[in-house]
PDB file of C-alpha atoms in Angstrom:
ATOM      1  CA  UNK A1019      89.386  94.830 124.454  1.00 71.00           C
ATOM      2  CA  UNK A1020      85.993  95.325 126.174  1.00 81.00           C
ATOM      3  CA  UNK A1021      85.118  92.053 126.685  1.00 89.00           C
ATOM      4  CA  UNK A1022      86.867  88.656 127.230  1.00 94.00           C
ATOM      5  CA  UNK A1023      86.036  85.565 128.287  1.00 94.00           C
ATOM      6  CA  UNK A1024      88.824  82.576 128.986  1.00 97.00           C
ATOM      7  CA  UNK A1025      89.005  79.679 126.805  1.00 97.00           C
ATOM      8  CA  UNK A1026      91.126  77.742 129.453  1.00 97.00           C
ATOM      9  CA  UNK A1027      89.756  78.943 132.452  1.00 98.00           C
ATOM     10  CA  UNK A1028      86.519  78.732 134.636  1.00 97.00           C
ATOM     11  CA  UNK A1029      85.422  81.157 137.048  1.00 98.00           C
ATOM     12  CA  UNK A1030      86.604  79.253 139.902  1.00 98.00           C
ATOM     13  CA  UNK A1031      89.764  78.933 138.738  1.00 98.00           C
ATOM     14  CA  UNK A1032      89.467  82.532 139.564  1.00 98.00           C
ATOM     15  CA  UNK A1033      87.635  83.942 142.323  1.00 98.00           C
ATOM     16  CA  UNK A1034      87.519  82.399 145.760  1.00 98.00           C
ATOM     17  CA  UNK A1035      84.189  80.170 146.323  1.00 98.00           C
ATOM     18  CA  UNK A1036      82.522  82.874 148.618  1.00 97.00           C
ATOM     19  CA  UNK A1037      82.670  85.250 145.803  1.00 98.00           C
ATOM     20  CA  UNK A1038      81.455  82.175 143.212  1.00 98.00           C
ATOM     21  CA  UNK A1039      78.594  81.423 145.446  1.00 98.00           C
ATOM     22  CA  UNK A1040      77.992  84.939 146.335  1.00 97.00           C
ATOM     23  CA  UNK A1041      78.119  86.533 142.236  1.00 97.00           C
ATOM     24  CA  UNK A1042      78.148  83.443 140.796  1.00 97.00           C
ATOM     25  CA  UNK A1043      78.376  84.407 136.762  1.00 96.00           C
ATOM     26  CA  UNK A1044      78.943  88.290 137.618  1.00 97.00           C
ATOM     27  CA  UNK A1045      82.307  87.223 139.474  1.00 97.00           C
ATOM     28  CA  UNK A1046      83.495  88.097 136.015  1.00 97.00           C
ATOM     29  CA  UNK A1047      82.679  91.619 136.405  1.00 96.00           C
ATOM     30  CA  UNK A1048      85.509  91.762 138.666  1.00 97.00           C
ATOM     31  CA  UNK A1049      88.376  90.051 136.669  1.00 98.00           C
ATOM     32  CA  UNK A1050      90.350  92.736 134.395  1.00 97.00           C
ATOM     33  CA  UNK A1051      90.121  91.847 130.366  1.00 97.00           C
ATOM     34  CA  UNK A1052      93.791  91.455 129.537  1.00 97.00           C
ATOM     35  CA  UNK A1053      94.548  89.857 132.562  1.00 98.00           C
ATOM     36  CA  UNK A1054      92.172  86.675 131.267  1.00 98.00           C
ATOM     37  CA  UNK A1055      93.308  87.082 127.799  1.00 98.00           C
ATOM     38  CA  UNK A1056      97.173  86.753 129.227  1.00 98.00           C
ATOM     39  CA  UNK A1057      96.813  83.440 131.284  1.00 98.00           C
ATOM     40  CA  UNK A1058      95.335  82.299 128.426  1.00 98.00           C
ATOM     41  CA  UNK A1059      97.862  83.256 125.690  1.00 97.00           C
ATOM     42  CA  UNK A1060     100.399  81.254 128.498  1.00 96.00           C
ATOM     43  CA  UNK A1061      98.746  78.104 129.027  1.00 97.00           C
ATOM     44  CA  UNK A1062      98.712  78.171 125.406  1.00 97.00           C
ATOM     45  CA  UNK A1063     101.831  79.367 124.832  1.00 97.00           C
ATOM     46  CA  UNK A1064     103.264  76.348 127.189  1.00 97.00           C
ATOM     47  CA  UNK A1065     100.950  74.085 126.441  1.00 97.00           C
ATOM     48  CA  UNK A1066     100.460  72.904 129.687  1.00 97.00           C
ATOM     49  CA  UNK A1067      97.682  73.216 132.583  1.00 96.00           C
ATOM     50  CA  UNK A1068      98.476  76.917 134.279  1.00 96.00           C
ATOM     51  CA  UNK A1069      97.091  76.254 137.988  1.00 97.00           C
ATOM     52  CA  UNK A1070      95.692  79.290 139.528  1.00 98.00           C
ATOM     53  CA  UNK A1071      92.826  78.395 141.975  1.00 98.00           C
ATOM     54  CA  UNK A1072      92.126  74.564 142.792  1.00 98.00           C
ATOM     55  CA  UNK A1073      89.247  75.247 145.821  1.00 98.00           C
ATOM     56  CA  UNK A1074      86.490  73.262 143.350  1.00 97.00           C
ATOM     57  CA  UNK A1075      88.604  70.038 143.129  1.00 96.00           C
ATOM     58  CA  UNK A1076      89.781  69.961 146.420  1.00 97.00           C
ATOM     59  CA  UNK A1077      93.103  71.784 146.239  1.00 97.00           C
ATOM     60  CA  UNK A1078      94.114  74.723 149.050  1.00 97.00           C
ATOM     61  CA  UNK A1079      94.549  77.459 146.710  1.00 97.00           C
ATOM     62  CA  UNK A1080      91.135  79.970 146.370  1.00 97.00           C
ATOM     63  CA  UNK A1081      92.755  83.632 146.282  1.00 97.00           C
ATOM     64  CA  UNK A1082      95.529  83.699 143.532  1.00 98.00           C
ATOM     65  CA  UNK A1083      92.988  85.526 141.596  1.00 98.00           C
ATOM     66  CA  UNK A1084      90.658  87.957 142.710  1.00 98.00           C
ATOM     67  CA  UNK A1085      90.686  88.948 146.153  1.00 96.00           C
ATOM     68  CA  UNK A1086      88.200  90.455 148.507  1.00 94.00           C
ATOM     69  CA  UNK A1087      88.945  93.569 150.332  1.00 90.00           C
ATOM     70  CA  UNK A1088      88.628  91.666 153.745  1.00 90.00           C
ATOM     71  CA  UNK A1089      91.176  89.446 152.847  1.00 88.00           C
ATOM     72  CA  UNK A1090      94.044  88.815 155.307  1.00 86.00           C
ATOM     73  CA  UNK A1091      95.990  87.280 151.803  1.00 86.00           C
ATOM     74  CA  UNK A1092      98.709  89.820 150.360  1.00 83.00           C
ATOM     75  CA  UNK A1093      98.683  93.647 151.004  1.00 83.00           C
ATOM     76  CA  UNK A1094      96.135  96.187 150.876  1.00 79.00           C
ATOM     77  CA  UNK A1095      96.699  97.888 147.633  1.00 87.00           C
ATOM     78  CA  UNK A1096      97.124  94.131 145.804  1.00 94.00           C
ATOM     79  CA  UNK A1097      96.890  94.115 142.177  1.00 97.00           C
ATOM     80  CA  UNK A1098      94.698  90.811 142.892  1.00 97.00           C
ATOM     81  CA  UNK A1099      92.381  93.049 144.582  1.00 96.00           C
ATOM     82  CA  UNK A1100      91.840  95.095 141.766  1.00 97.00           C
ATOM     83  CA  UNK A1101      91.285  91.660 138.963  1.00 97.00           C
ATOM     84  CA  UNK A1102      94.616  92.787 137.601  1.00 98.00           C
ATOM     85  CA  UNK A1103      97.002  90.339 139.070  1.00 98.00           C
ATOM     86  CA  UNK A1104      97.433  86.441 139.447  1.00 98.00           C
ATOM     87  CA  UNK A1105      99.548  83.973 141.012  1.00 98.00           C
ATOM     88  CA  UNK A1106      99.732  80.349 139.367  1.00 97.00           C
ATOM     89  CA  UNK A1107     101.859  77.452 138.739  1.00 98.00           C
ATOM     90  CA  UNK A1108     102.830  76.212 134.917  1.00 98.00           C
ATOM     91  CA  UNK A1109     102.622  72.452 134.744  1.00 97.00           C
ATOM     92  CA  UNK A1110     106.279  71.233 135.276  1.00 98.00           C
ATOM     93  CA  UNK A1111     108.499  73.871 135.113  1.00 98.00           C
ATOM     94  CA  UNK A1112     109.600  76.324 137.763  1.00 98.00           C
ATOM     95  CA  UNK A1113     108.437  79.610 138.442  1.00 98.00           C
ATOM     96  CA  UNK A1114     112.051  81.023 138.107  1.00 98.00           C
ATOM     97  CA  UNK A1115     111.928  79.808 134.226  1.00 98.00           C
ATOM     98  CA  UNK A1116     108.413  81.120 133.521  1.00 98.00           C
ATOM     99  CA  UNK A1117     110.081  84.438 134.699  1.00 98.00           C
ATOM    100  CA  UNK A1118     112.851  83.855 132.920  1.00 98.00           C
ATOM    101  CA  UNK A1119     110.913  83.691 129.636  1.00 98.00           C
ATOM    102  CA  UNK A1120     108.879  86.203 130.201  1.00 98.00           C
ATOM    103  CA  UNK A1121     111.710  88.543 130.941  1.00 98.00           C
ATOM    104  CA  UNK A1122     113.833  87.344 127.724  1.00 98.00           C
ATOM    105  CA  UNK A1123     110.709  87.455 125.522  1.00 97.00           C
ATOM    106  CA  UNK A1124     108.420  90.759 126.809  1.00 96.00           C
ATOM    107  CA  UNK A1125     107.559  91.746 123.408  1.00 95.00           C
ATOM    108  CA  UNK A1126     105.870  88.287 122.243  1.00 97.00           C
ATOM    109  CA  UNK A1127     102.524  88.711 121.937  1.00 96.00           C
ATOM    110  CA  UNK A1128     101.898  86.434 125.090  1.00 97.00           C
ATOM    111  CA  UNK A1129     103.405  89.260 127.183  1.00 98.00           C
ATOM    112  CA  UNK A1130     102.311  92.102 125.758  1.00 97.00           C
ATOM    113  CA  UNK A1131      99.980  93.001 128.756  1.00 98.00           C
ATOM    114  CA  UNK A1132     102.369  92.267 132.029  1.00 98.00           C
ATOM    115  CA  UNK A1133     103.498  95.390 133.209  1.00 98.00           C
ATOM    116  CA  UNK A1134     105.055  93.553 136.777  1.00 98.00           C
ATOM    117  CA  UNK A1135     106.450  90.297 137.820  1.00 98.00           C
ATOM    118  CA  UNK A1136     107.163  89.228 141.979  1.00 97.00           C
ATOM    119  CA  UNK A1137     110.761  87.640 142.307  1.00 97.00           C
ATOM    120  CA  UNK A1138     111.684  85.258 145.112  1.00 96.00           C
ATOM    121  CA  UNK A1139     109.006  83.276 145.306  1.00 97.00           C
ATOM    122  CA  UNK A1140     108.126  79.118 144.440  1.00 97.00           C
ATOM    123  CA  UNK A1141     104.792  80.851 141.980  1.00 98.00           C
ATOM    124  CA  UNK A1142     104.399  83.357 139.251  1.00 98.00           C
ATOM    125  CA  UNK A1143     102.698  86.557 140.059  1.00 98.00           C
ATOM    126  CA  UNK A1144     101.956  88.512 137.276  1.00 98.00           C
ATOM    127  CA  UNK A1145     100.034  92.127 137.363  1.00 98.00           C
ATOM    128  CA  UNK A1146      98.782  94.353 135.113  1.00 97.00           C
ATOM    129  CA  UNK A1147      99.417  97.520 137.090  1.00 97.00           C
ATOM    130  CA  UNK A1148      99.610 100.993 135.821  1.00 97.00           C
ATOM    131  CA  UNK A1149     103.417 101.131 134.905  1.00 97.00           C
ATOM    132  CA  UNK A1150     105.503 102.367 132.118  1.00 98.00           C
ATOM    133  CA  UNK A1151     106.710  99.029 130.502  1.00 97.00           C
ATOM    134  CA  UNK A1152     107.430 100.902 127.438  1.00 96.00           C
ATOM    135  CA  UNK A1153     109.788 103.276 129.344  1.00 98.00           C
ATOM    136  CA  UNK A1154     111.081 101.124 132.130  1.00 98.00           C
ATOM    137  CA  UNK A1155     110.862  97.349 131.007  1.00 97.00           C
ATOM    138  CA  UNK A1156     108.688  94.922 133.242  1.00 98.00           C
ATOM    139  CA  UNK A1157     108.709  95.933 136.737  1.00 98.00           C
ATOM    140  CA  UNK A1158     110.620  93.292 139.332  1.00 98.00           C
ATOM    141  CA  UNK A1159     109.483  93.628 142.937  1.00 97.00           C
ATOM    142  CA  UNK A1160     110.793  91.507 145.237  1.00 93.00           C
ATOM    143  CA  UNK A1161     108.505  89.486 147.794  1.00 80.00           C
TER     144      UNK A1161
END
């Protein structure tokens, strides 16, 4: 997949509004493919609203997408920093059961492109690092 652009999503659901107003439509340049076409295959798959940014309604979240390398937000090496990672919240129900579906269902079609999955924490952060999910299941790293 070359190309992808979100039916569920807009762009500043995904980048923080710096980047928007800096990029504006070419923000999407720095979002990985799979990573879009995953959130939404799970907002669809739950049918329910899969927060990831809220900055352009009012909300305090603006880097559980893309980051900027002069962040102060997560570590240096972030998956987020790369497009290839997000952190969000599934309409009613707890991250630990998102996990927990992902984890009991990684080949459904949904899944297909999560190679890693944080534990320990009140969100879901998934990545699409380079990882051998085929050999070694969905990495869990703890927070």
């Amino acid at each position: 997949m070359i190309y992808y652009h979100p039916k569920h999503f807009e762009l500043e659901e995904l980048v923080p509004p710096e980047t928007f107003k800096l990029l504006g439509e070419k923000a999407w340049w720095l979002l990985d493919t799979l990573i879009l076409w995953t959130i939404d295959q799970m907002r669809e798959r739950y049918n329910r609203t899969f927060t990831v940014n809220n900055w352009k309604s009012g909300g305090p979240f603006d880097e559980r997408g893309w980051r900027p390398a002069t962040t102060k937000e997560g570590k240096d090496h972030s998956q987020h920093r790369y497009g290839r990672a997000i952190d969000g919240d599934v309409e009613g129900m707890p991250a630990d059961e998102v996990r927990a579906d992902i984890l009991t269902h990684p080949d459904d079609p949904a899944f297909q492109y999560i190679t890693c999955l944080e534990t320990g924490i009140s969100w879901v952060h998934l990545d699409r690092r380079n990882w051998n999910r085929e050999k070694n299941g969905i990495l869990q790293v703890k927070r």
